[in-house]
XYZ file of C-alpha atoms in Angstrom:
673
model
C 37.933 32.694 5.689
C 37.702 35.122 2.803
C 34.136 36.097 1.920
C 34.648 35.829 -1.828
C 36.537 37.187 -4.833
C 36.057 40.737 -5.989
C 33.602 40.963 -8.874
C 35.244 42.553 -11.953
C 31.870 43.687 -13.262
C 31.436 45.877 -10.199
C 34.967 47.272 -10.007
C 36.555 49.231 -12.824
C 39.974 50.229 -11.472
C 41.843 47.202 -12.853
C 41.846 45.588 -16.289
C 39.917 42.345 -16.809
C 42.992 40.107 -16.838
C 44.241 41.510 -13.549
C 41.017 40.821 -11.721
C 40.830 37.325 -13.242
C 44.294 36.635 -11.827
C 43.247 38.024 -8.453
C 40.137 35.830 -8.383
C 42.164 32.737 -9.250
C 44.587 33.636 -6.483
C 41.714 33.882 -4.037
C 40.509 30.436 -5.118
C 43.870 28.877 -4.267
C 43.818 30.111 -0.692
C 41.622 27.253 0.465
C 44.466 24.820 -0.154
C 47.174 26.963 1.524
C 48.450 26.128 4.962
C 48.288 28.846 7.579
C 52.098 29.073 7.866
C 52.804 28.857 4.135
C 54.995 31.559 2.604
C 52.879 34.191 0.875
C 53.701 37.353 -0.995
C 52.781 40.642 0.745
C 49.594 41.164 -1.242
C 48.560 37.512 -0.782
C 49.408 37.727 2.920
C 47.223 40.805 3.326
C 44.348 39.053 1.570
C 44.952 35.867 3.584
C 44.699 37.825 6.830
C 41.683 39.727 5.476
C 43.508 43.052 5.742
C 44.297 45.539 2.985
C 46.056 48.846 3.512
C 43.865 51.591 2.105
C 44.843 55.112 1.135
C 42.572 56.425 3.885
C 45.150 55.037 6.354
C 42.542 52.596 7.605
C 42.311 48.836 7.526
C 39.302 47.333 5.761
C 38.348 43.739 6.564
C 37.008 41.956 3.506
C 33.630 40.382 4.072
C 32.504 42.862 6.735
C 30.089 45.689 6.072
C 31.785 48.881 4.876
C 30.647 52.126 6.419
C 31.520 54.247 3.405
C 29.998 53.549 -0.031
C 33.415 53.479 -1.705
C 36.768 53.139 0.015
C 39.732 53.635 -2.222
C 42.325 50.923 -1.674
C 45.778 50.774 -3.101
C 47.222 47.694 -4.710
C 50.608 47.002 -6.200
C 48.959 45.716 -9.361
C 46.974 48.802 -10.292
C 45.449 52.136 -9.366
C 42.940 52.757 -6.624
C 39.631 50.898 -7.030
C 36.286 51.072 -5.250
C 34.971 48.127 -3.256
C 31.270 47.271 -3.751
C 28.938 47.972 -0.877
C 27.393 44.517 -1.137
C 26.986 41.698 -3.601
C 23.924 41.494 -5.830
C 21.205 39.389 -4.273
C 20.185 36.133 -5.985
C 16.672 36.355 -7.489
C 14.016 34.278 -5.773
C 10.573 32.905 -6.544
C 7.580 34.562 -4.940
C 4.308 32.814 -4.170
C 2.794 34.390 -7.289
C 5.617 32.975 -9.388
C 5.003 29.495 -8.004
C 1.275 29.827 -8.711
C 1.992 30.833 -12.316
C 3.973 27.637 -12.869
C 1.357 25.460 -11.173
C -1.484 27.098 -13.126
C 0.241 26.378 -16.437
C 0.480 22.683 -15.549
C -3.097 22.292 -14.250
C -5.035 21.816 -17.547
C -3.274 18.523 -18.168
C -4.636 17.027 -14.966
C -7.799 16.374 -17.002
C -6.015 13.295 -18.343
C -6.496 11.564 -14.987
C -10.194 10.961 -15.695
C -9.402 8.811 -18.726
C -9.772 5.097 -17.919
C -8.167 3.818 -21.129
C -4.684 2.473 -21.754
C -2.847 3.868 -24.772
C -0.353 2.498 -27.261
C 2.682 0.992 -25.480
C 1.209 1.410 -21.985
C -0.223 -2.086 -22.371
C 3.221 -3.588 -22.996
C 5.169 -1.450 -20.520
C 2.690 -1.655 -17.633
C -0.364 -3.906 -17.769
C 1.350 -6.866 -19.477
C 4.751 -6.321 -17.877
C 5.282 -8.571 -14.853
C 8.040 -6.241 -13.638
C 5.653 -3.270 -13.495
C 2.949 -5.378 -11.827
C 5.236 -6.326 -8.961
C 5.361 -10.008 -9.895
C 9.137 -10.025 -10.373
C 11.779 -9.884 -7.602
C 13.628 -6.585 -7.522
C 16.957 -8.162 -8.514
C 15.367 -9.666 -11.613
C 13.856 -6.300 -12.571
C 17.411 -4.975 -12.718
C 18.187 -7.665 -15.321
C 15.289 -6.739 -17.606
C 14.804 -3.923 -20.086
C 11.956 -1.426 -19.877
C 9.543 -3.830 -21.591
C 10.301 -6.775 -19.313
C 12.647 -8.624 -21.693
C 15.694 -10.309 -20.176
C 18.798 -8.528 -21.420
C 21.242 -11.415 -21.242
C 19.223 -14.512 -22.144
C 20.556 -16.037 -25.316
C 18.040 -16.069 -28.130
C 15.859 -13.348 -26.553
C 15.489 -9.974 -28.273
C 15.868 -6.905 -26.096
C 14.914 -3.306 -26.801
C 17.957 -2.164 -24.749
C 15.915 0.598 -23.129
C 17.162 0.119 -19.582
C 14.970 2.267 -17.300
C 14.583 0.486 -13.949
C 13.732 3.713 -12.085
C 10.513 4.092 -14.077
C 9.614 0.405 -13.872
C 10.065 0.434 -10.103
C 7.849 3.531 -9.874
C 5.056 1.593 -11.630
C 5.623 -1.302 -9.251
C 5.456 0.934 -6.169
C 2.190 2.485 -7.347
C 0.823 -0.958 -8.129
C 1.646 -2.019 -4.565
C 0.304 1.223 -3.067
C -3.008 0.787 -4.939
C -3.543 -2.653 -3.451
C -2.258 -4.520 -6.526
C -5.074 -3.054 -8.620
C -3.393 -1.303 -11.504
C -5.424 1.408 -13.221
C -4.277 4.264 -15.446
C -5.877 7.067 -13.411
C -3.579 6.909 -10.320
C -0.559 6.541 -12.572
C -1.540 9.669 -14.503
C -2.064 11.596 -11.267
C 1.542 10.854 -10.298
C 2.818 11.824 -13.754
C 0.914 15.126 -13.583
C 2.354 15.898 -10.148
C 5.818 14.991 -11.393
C 5.389 17.353 -14.357
C 4.412 20.216 -12.038
C 7.348 19.477 -9.736
C 9.780 19.401 -12.655
C 8.528 22.766 -13.897
C 9.028 24.248 -10.420
C 12.543 22.797 -10.335
C 13.269 24.503 -13.650
C 12.080 27.844 -12.275
C 14.310 27.351 -9.229
C 17.332 26.531 -11.407
C 16.758 29.616 -13.553
C 16.590 31.853 -10.479
C 19.261 30.348 -8.276
C 21.831 29.187 -10.801
C 21.386 31.564 -13.735
C 20.144 34.701 -11.924
C 16.939 35.016 -13.942
C 14.310 37.222 -12.325
C 11.549 35.316 -10.550
C 8.672 36.377 -12.792
C 10.593 35.656 -16.001
C 11.708 32.290 -14.626
C 8.103 31.448 -13.718
C 6.853 32.285 -17.215
C 9.612 30.203 -18.814
C 8.886 27.265 -16.511
C 5.160 27.631 -17.199
C 5.774 27.419 -20.953
C 7.956 24.381 -20.308
C 5.156 22.728 -18.296
C 2.543 23.407 -20.988
C 4.580 22.825 -24.146
C 2.982 20.046 -26.240
C 6.238 18.149 -26.742
C 6.437 17.843 -22.949
C 2.794 17.358 -22.043
C 2.416 14.314 -24.274
C 4.725 12.642 -21.762
C 2.218 13.471 -19.031
C -0.798 11.922 -20.732
C 1.253 9.019 -22.105
C 2.407 7.006 -19.087
C 5.453 5.569 -20.826
C 6.609 9.200 -21.111
C 7.120 9.263 -17.349
C 10.681 8.263 -18.191
C 11.300 11.677 -19.757
C 9.866 13.552 -16.774
C 11.924 11.563 -14.264
C 15.099 12.096 -16.295
C 14.472 15.850 -16.492
C 13.755 16.156 -12.772
C 16.970 14.376 -11.757
C 18.897 16.433 -14.349
C 17.697 19.707 -12.793
C 18.481 18.556 -9.256
C 22.001 17.649 -10.412
C 22.425 21.203 -11.751
C 21.364 22.605 -8.372
C 23.808 20.366 -6.505
C 26.613 21.337 -8.893
C 25.851 24.992 -8.208
C 26.103 24.335 -4.482
C 29.446 22.603 -5.011
C 30.956 25.410 -7.087
C 29.739 28.070 -4.664
C 32.134 26.655 -2.079
C 34.884 28.676 -3.699
C 37.563 28.238 -1.107
C 37.277 24.471 -0.795
C 39.666 22.818 -3.206
C 38.541 19.877 -5.311
C 38.767 17.112 -4.327
C 38.312 17.733 -0.621
C 36.176 16.569 2.271
C 33.811 19.482 1.647
C 33.312 18.890 -2.083
C 33.467 15.101 -2.561
C 30.041 14.341 -0.995
C 28.425 16.829 -3.372
C 30.366 15.422 -6.319
C 29.222 11.909 -5.407
C 25.645 13.164 -5.199
C 25.938 14.644 -8.705
C 27.097 11.274 -10.057
C 24.213 9.520 -8.280
C 21.680 11.970 -9.725
C 23.159 11.527 -13.203
C 22.722 7.755 -12.850
C 19.131 8.167 -11.660
C 18.444 10.470 -14.597
C 20.086 8.178 -17.153
C 18.456 5.039 -15.776
C 15.125 6.827 -16.104
C 15.862 7.620 -19.745
C 19.149 7.495 -21.585
C 19.612 11.252 -22.375
C 19.837 11.895 -18.627
C 23.477 10.786 -18.564
C 24.449 13.830 -20.632
C 23.963 16.084 -17.606
C 27.577 15.277 -16.693
C 28.797 16.636 -20.038
C 26.617 19.713 -19.575
C 28.075 20.368 -16.121
C 31.603 19.857 -17.459
C 30.918 22.544 -20.062
C 29.598 24.765 -17.283
C 32.899 24.332 -15.460
C 34.952 25.149 -18.547
C 32.991 28.353 -19.144
C 33.444 29.520 -15.558
C 36.326 31.952 -15.122
C 36.625 31.084 -11.466
C 35.858 28.240 -9.107
C 37.576 25.511 -7.131
C 39.917 23.657 -9.472
C 37.514 24.138 -12.373
C 39.544 22.183 -14.910
C 40.030 19.296 -12.522
C 36.302 19.166 -11.736
C 35.395 19.335 -15.443
C 37.787 16.468 -16.184
C 36.297 14.376 -13.368
C 32.771 14.978 -14.674
C 33.743 13.924 -18.201
C 35.604 10.879 -16.910
C 32.568 9.881 -14.848
C 30.370 10.200 -17.935
C 32.723 7.947 -19.887
C 32.730 5.290 -17.167
C 28.934 5.342 -16.789
C 28.383 5.232 -20.554
C 30.742 2.269 -20.865
C 29.034 0.497 -17.966
C 25.572 0.963 -19.458
C 26.755 -0.249 -22.874
C 28.199 -3.361 -21.249
C 25.023 -3.858 -19.234
C 22.704 -3.881 -22.265
C 25.150 -5.519 -24.657
C 26.161 -2.526 -26.766
C 24.133 0.109 -28.554
C 23.023 -1.797 -31.646
C 19.343 -2.755 -31.732
C 17.808 -4.652 -34.632
C 14.649 -2.636 -35.170
C 12.368 -3.762 -37.973
C 12.089 -1.949 -41.290
C 8.615 -0.674 -40.482
C 9.880 0.879 -37.239
C 13.085 2.463 -38.525
C 13.272 2.464 -42.339
C 16.124 4.998 -42.629
C 18.963 2.626 -41.522
C 17.849 0.160 -44.186
C 18.510 2.664 -47.002
C 21.572 1.549 -48.974
C 22.647 5.063 -50.038
C 24.602 6.896 -47.327
C 23.497 10.285 -48.676
C 19.858 9.224 -48.323
C 20.453 8.162 -44.734
C 22.332 11.364 -43.902
C 19.800 13.733 -45.450
C 16.892 11.851 -43.893
C 18.380 12.006 -40.398
C 19.228 15.703 -40.791
C 15.670 16.332 -41.929
C 14.385 14.662 -38.771
C 16.499 17.125 -36.777
C 14.827 19.988 -38.646
C 11.433 18.509 -37.833
C 12.331 18.416 -34.143
C 13.393 22.063 -34.282
C 10.112 22.983 -35.948
C 8.159 21.166 -33.242
C 9.927 23.145 -30.532
C 8.931 26.440 -32.138
C 5.641 25.425 -33.751
C 4.287 22.230 -32.136
C 1.344 21.480 -34.416
C 0.129 18.276 -36.075
C 2.060 16.072 -33.696
C 1.901 12.314 -33.985
C 3.191 9.609 -31.704
C 4.253 7.542 -34.706
C 7.908 7.149 -35.595
C 7.520 4.405 -38.174
C 7.515 3.718 -41.873
C 6.987 6.782 -44.078
C 5.670 8.898 -41.209
C 8.456 11.237 -42.277
C 9.404 10.099 -45.806
C 13.110 9.702 -46.535
C 14.990 12.280 -48.618
C 16.609 10.649 -51.627
C 17.852 13.697 -53.523
C 19.249 17.168 -52.967
C 16.450 18.393 -55.204
C 13.919 17.573 -52.472
C 12.543 20.902 -51.209
C 12.846 19.677 -47.607
C 16.608 20.164 -47.861
C 15.836 23.880 -47.418
C 14.468 23.042 -43.978
C 17.749 21.339 -43.084
C 19.735 24.383 -44.229
C 17.457 26.745 -42.310
C 17.702 24.656 -39.143
C 21.477 24.351 -39.064
C 22.059 27.927 -40.241
C 19.911 29.182 -37.368
C 21.762 26.891 -34.964
C 25.157 28.175 -36.131
C 23.996 31.785 -35.792
C 22.729 31.166 -32.272
C 25.943 29.389 -31.347
C 28.100 32.196 -32.745
C 26.086 34.817 -30.872
C 26.346 32.825 -27.636
C 30.126 32.426 -27.979
C 30.521 36.169 -28.588
C 28.495 36.779 -25.441
C 30.942 34.649 -23.476
C 33.960 36.466 -24.893
C 32.631 40.009 -24.602
C 30.732 39.984 -21.314
C 31.808 36.739 -19.678
C 28.162 35.576 -19.702
C 27.898 31.821 -20.464
C 24.128 31.611 -20.034
C 23.130 31.773 -23.753
C 25.666 29.095 -24.663
C 24.578 26.892 -21.760
C 20.946 27.316 -22.819
C 21.772 25.967 -26.272
C 23.758 23.122 -24.708
C 20.841 22.233 -22.414
C 18.677 21.719 -25.507
C 21.238 19.938 -27.676
C 23.048 17.627 -25.260
C 19.999 15.519 -24.260
C 19.044 15.314 -27.928
C 22.345 13.795 -29.038
C 21.499 10.195 -27.926
C 18.287 10.354 -29.989
C 19.853 12.062 -33.003
C 21.119 8.884 -34.731
C 24.493 10.605 -35.112
C 26.428 7.977 -33.146
C 24.091 4.969 -33.015
C 20.718 4.002 -34.423
C 17.707 4.470 -32.172
C 14.052 3.642 -32.721
C 12.900 7.205 -32.314
C 11.727 9.602 -34.964
C 8.717 11.877 -34.809
C 5.881 12.403 -37.247
C 3.993 15.555 -38.066
C 2.148 14.577 -41.231
C -0.168 11.991 -39.714
C -2.241 11.214 -42.855
C 0.964 9.624 -44.185
C 1.525 7.707 -40.959
C 0.612 4.037 -41.176
C 0.595 3.634 -37.409
C -1.439 6.754 -36.693
C -4.128 5.720 -39.158
C -4.110 2.290 -37.532
C -4.450 3.849 -34.074
C -7.337 6.061 -35.182
C -9.007 2.971 -36.628
C -8.661 1.101 -33.324
C -10.517 3.939 -31.599
C -13.423 3.548 -34.015
C -13.159 -0.238 -33.778
C -13.522 -0.129 -30.012
C -16.570 2.123 -30.386
C -18.092 -0.502 -32.750
C -17.960 1.791 -35.785
C -16.784 -1.212 -37.732
C -17.053 -0.028 -41.326
C -15.381 3.326 -40.620
C -12.619 1.518 -38.754
C -12.155 -0.898 -41.643
C -11.694 1.997 -44.076
C -8.941 3.520 -41.937
C -7.222 0.155 -41.508
C -7.203 -0.193 -45.292
C -5.836 3.362 -45.615
C -3.019 2.381 -43.265
C -2.250 -0.666 -45.401
C -2.199 1.522 -48.522
C 0.882 3.214 -47.018
C 2.562 0.048 -45.779
C 1.003 -3.236 -46.824
C 3.010 -5.649 -44.693
C 1.642 -4.763 -41.255
C 0.210 -8.023 -39.924
C -1.426 -6.317 -36.944
C -3.512 -4.090 -39.220
C -4.519 -7.086 -41.339
C -5.505 -8.940 -38.176
C -7.768 -6.083 -37.060
C -9.487 -6.108 -40.457
C -9.948 -9.875 -40.113
C -11.589 -9.308 -36.725
C -14.098 -6.922 -38.298
C -14.761 -9.450 -41.066
C -15.456 -12.121 -38.437
C -17.786 -9.823 -36.503
C -19.701 -8.996 -39.693
C -19.838 -12.666 -40.823
C -17.536 -12.127 -43.817
C -15.625 -15.295 -43.102
C -14.247 -15.759 -46.618
C -12.613 -12.324 -46.493
C -11.310 -13.004 -42.995
C -9.862 -16.289 -44.270
C -7.954 -14.465 -47.015
C -6.619 -11.936 -44.493
C -5.213 -14.689 -42.305
C -3.536 -16.338 -45.282
C -1.915 -12.982 -46.112
C -0.719 -12.596 -42.511
C 0.799 -16.074 -42.457
C 2.578 -15.400 -45.759
C 4.060 -12.089 -44.559
C 6.648 -11.057 -41.991
C 4.315 -10.997 -38.990
C 5.004 -7.343 -38.139
C 3.175 -6.480 -34.937
C 3.268 -10.022 -33.592
C 5.737 -11.813 -31.391
C 5.901 -14.720 -28.987
C 3.573 -12.922 -26.565
C 0.650 -12.454 -28.987
C 1.085 -14.875 -31.900
C -1.691 -17.004 -30.411
C -4.175 -14.352 -31.611
C -3.543 -15.226 -35.246
C -3.896 -18.955 -34.762
C -6.989 -19.023 -32.529
C -8.933 -16.586 -34.702
C -7.802 -18.254 -37.916
C -8.958 -21.573 -36.468
C -12.242 -19.959 -35.428
C -12.726 -18.652 -38.980
C -12.068 -22.087 -40.475
C -14.571 -23.670 -38.082
C -17.209 -21.082 -38.995
C -16.597 -22.004 -42.651
C -17.141 -25.687 -41.722
C -13.469 -26.460 -42.228
C -12.536 -28.273 -39.057
C -8.762 -27.794 -38.784
C -8.212 -28.762 -35.175
C -4.361 -28.419 -35.309
C -4.660 -24.693 -36.093
C -6.831 -24.079 -33.036
C -4.674 -26.268 -30.821
C -1.502 -24.434 -31.867
C -2.985 -21.139 -30.744
C -4.463 -22.577 -27.545
C -1.127 -24.149 -26.673
C 0.345 -20.636 -26.621
C -2.573 -19.253 -24.591
C -5.516 -21.424 -23.546
C -7.490 -18.578 -21.996
C -9.515 -17.873 -25.154
C -13.100 -19.063 -24.512
C -14.421 -18.484 -28.030
C -11.565 -20.583 -29.458
C -12.206 -23.386 -26.942
C -15.863 -23.231 -27.962
C -14.866 -23.553 -31.635
C -12.572 -26.464 -30.740
C -15.458 -28.225 -28.988
C -17.664 -27.766 -32.056
C -14.887 -29.194 -34.262
C -14.633 -32.308 -32.108
C -18.414 -32.804 -32.118
C -18.593 -32.438 -35.892
C -15.820 -34.995 -36.264
C -17.547 -37.402 -33.879
C -15.223 -37.127 -30.861
C -17.875 -36.342 -28.226
C -15.637 -36.760 -25.167
C -13.025 -34.272 -26.386
C -15.782 -31.869 -27.379
C -17.250 -32.000 -23.858
C -13.789 -31.430 -22.381
C -13.197 -28.391 -24.628
C -16.488 -26.808 -23.495
C -15.605 -27.490 -19.864
C -12.218 -25.789 -20.317
C -13.975 -22.785 -21.806
C -16.327 -22.592 -18.813
C -13.300 -22.786 -16.533
C -12.047 -19.502 -18.007
C -15.459 -17.861 -18.494
C -18.018 -19.385 -16.088
C -20.647 -16.730 -16.888
C -20.734 -17.464 -20.626
C -24.204 -18.748 -21.710
C -22.982 -20.069 -25.098
C -20.505 -22.433 -23.487
C -23.109 -23.750 -21.036
C -25.640 -24.294 -23.836
C -23.096 -26.023 -26.085
C -21.982 -28.230 -23.196
C -25.625 -29.208 -22.696
C -25.897 -30.007 -26.411
C -22.726 -32.116 -26.316
C -24.021 -34.085 -23.319
C -27.314 -34.695 -25.097
C -25.530 -35.855 -28.222
C -23.399 -38.173 -26.118
C -26.526 -39.886 -24.741
C -24.796 -41.068 -21.571
C -26.874 -42.779 -18.908
C -26.762 -39.870 -16.531
C -25.953 -37.112 -19.017
C -29.541 -35.879 -19.421
C -29.720 -34.486 -15.887
C -26.420 -32.653 -16.219
C -27.450 -31.429 -19.669
C -30.656 -29.996 -18.197
C -28.721 -28.168 -15.480
C -26.269 -26.756 -18.011
C -29.075 -25.655 -20.335
C -30.942 -24.028 -17.447
C -27.796 -22.161 -16.498
C -27.405 -21.000 -20.117
C -30.965 -19.623 -20.109
C -30.314 -17.796 -16.839
C -27.012 -16.300 -17.989
C -28.488 -15.345 -21.353
C -31.120 -13.261 -19.609
C -28.480 -11.551 -17.466
C -26.006 -10.925 -20.287
C -28.279 -10.050 -23.207
C -31.648 -9.214 -21.658
C -33.359 -11.972 -23.619
C -33.194 -15.742 -24.027
C -31.464 -17.010 -27.143
C -33.794 -19.388 -29.086
C -31.142 -22.092 -29.320
C -30.642 -22.011 -25.554
C -34.377 -22.496 -25.087
C -34.429 -25.413 -27.526
C -31.545 -27.193 -25.786
C -33.227 -26.713 -22.407
C -36.498 -28.135 -23.724
C -34.709 -31.135 -25.249
C -32.841 -31.828 -22.030
C -36.028 -31.521 -19.953
C -37.897 -33.841 -22.315
C -35.163 -36.437 -22.131
C -35.053 -36.288 -18.340
C -38.796 -36.864 -18.266
C -38.475 -39.586 -20.948
C -40.993 -37.739 -23.129
C -39.041 -38.093 -26.385
C -36.140 -39.993 -27.816
C -33.216 -37.599 -28.212
C -32.476 -39.087 -31.607
C -35.682 -37.547 -32.936
C -34.377 -33.964 -32.378
C -31.014 -32.315 -32.897
C -29.433 -30.197 -30.105
C -28.209 -26.829 -31.357
C -24.634 -25.560 -31.247
C -23.783 -21.843 -31.446
C -20.638 -19.812 -32.136
C -19.659 -16.671 -30.294
C -16.709 -14.338 -30.775
C -15.011 -12.041 -28.293
C -12.660 -9.410 -29.670
C -9.222 -9.825 -28.107
C -7.729 -6.456 -29.141
């Protein structure tokens, strides 16, 4: 077998076109039969023998004793043969350590015990991620656990089963105890591995020196637009997609290095099948991963040599088309009905406004690559305001972005033409191709980025939730109101303000908030959490002595596991004279929260009010339990618990008539968000 084609960059005796023809001729030899008719020059190459002007025979592929042996060829003057091919750069241990060191600071995220943003919906509240769904059903659900084909059910159409299954496997490995720390450890390790894969690709495929490749991979590992996907567990999809993309590039390199195996053949088809599999794994981790097939097709087109390069490029593009069509069929097309607050640009009636706004988002992405400051996770309403006129100064950013891109592209194309070096052009393609699915050029997606967070309604809301959780209620309320000043129809923000009003006993203001929520579009609420509005609105009405039992029951029908709402329902029944239903409501509350002293005390009060023949003894036991749990939970005994215990004890001992004293009922409120 021939060792390989002669490198035109190392031999100067023939013109470029002649050596290109010779290399292509060498590539065709793999498909020639041994007894096929060959021209004299092809026969000499086929038999590894070339007549040289030194009257010796030189066997191609063997070591040559003389530095340059002049060989004659019918197609040109004498040329020197290289002593040996240039060695492929490799990574040293120091290079590997550089990459690992750049990724280490972000391992600090593993100590954080909190869940962030959409992690609650994608992991903790997702039955697929918790391992409660059969594997075949997981394949029928989108990333958020919504069924993709059920009529009447909305789906996000983000189909990423690889990531969901990875959550499930970790959930199983951790003994079905899902916590964010182990998940973040895996994401950190995956980020480090992906950076090392990038360094390997740069060295092996693109002949970048080891130290330079290590520095580039280290920057990749530490770049803020990548590391947010390490801290943010939902971002694992991006890391998985990138890792499979890079492995596909390595496999493609291995395939094309088999120069004398024609495509398709027994030697190349297994590697081609592996590339398709890796592209599917990448794309089913996150949608941009499918574009690796287009990238590899471009790589084939730019190669001046290789086994059936045009045929392989066509097969890669055809495979991409089939996979894209299959995924579109699987999720029911590419159209997703995102709300106005999530994606306001598609709702703009003027096409020029939509076009300029999308192009401006592209400029923002470019700026974040070069200068990643003031990042925000928000992609929603007015986070990046729309551009409605050419007089908007931000149009200059669009011009600068696309002018720079055209200049880079022109320079890269000249590099290909002048020195046959496709690496600059492939570098640009590696950045642009995965971006195309998120660019809104071909279909609308729910992804934009925000850099000016004070104008971001969602970021202000998120900052407020941090203060809210830390019980800085007034500061949190101010930020919630600031968020509403940007976009005033966010029901979730109004609900959080209503919670603060309840906790600070401003029930009239909370009441008005709930009326506003019910009159709006309910943004932030769906079938999974609408119960929050109803149970807390019913609680507020009860605290205002407005006993609207249907409101509470509507919320509890959606989710009964809300002890403070069951407590409010019991109080409503008692105030309306239905003692039996009040007792039952308190018992249901205790079923869900058996350590709650308020429920035990109120149950004791309800039993005392009922004046059943044997209710006094049970009331005493319940009141005693309330006193005990009050001491454990609060460090002191609530006065009303003490009073109910004394009344129950007195009745048991027949010391007083219960009608002479009034048992005390008490509200409590547990924040649900």
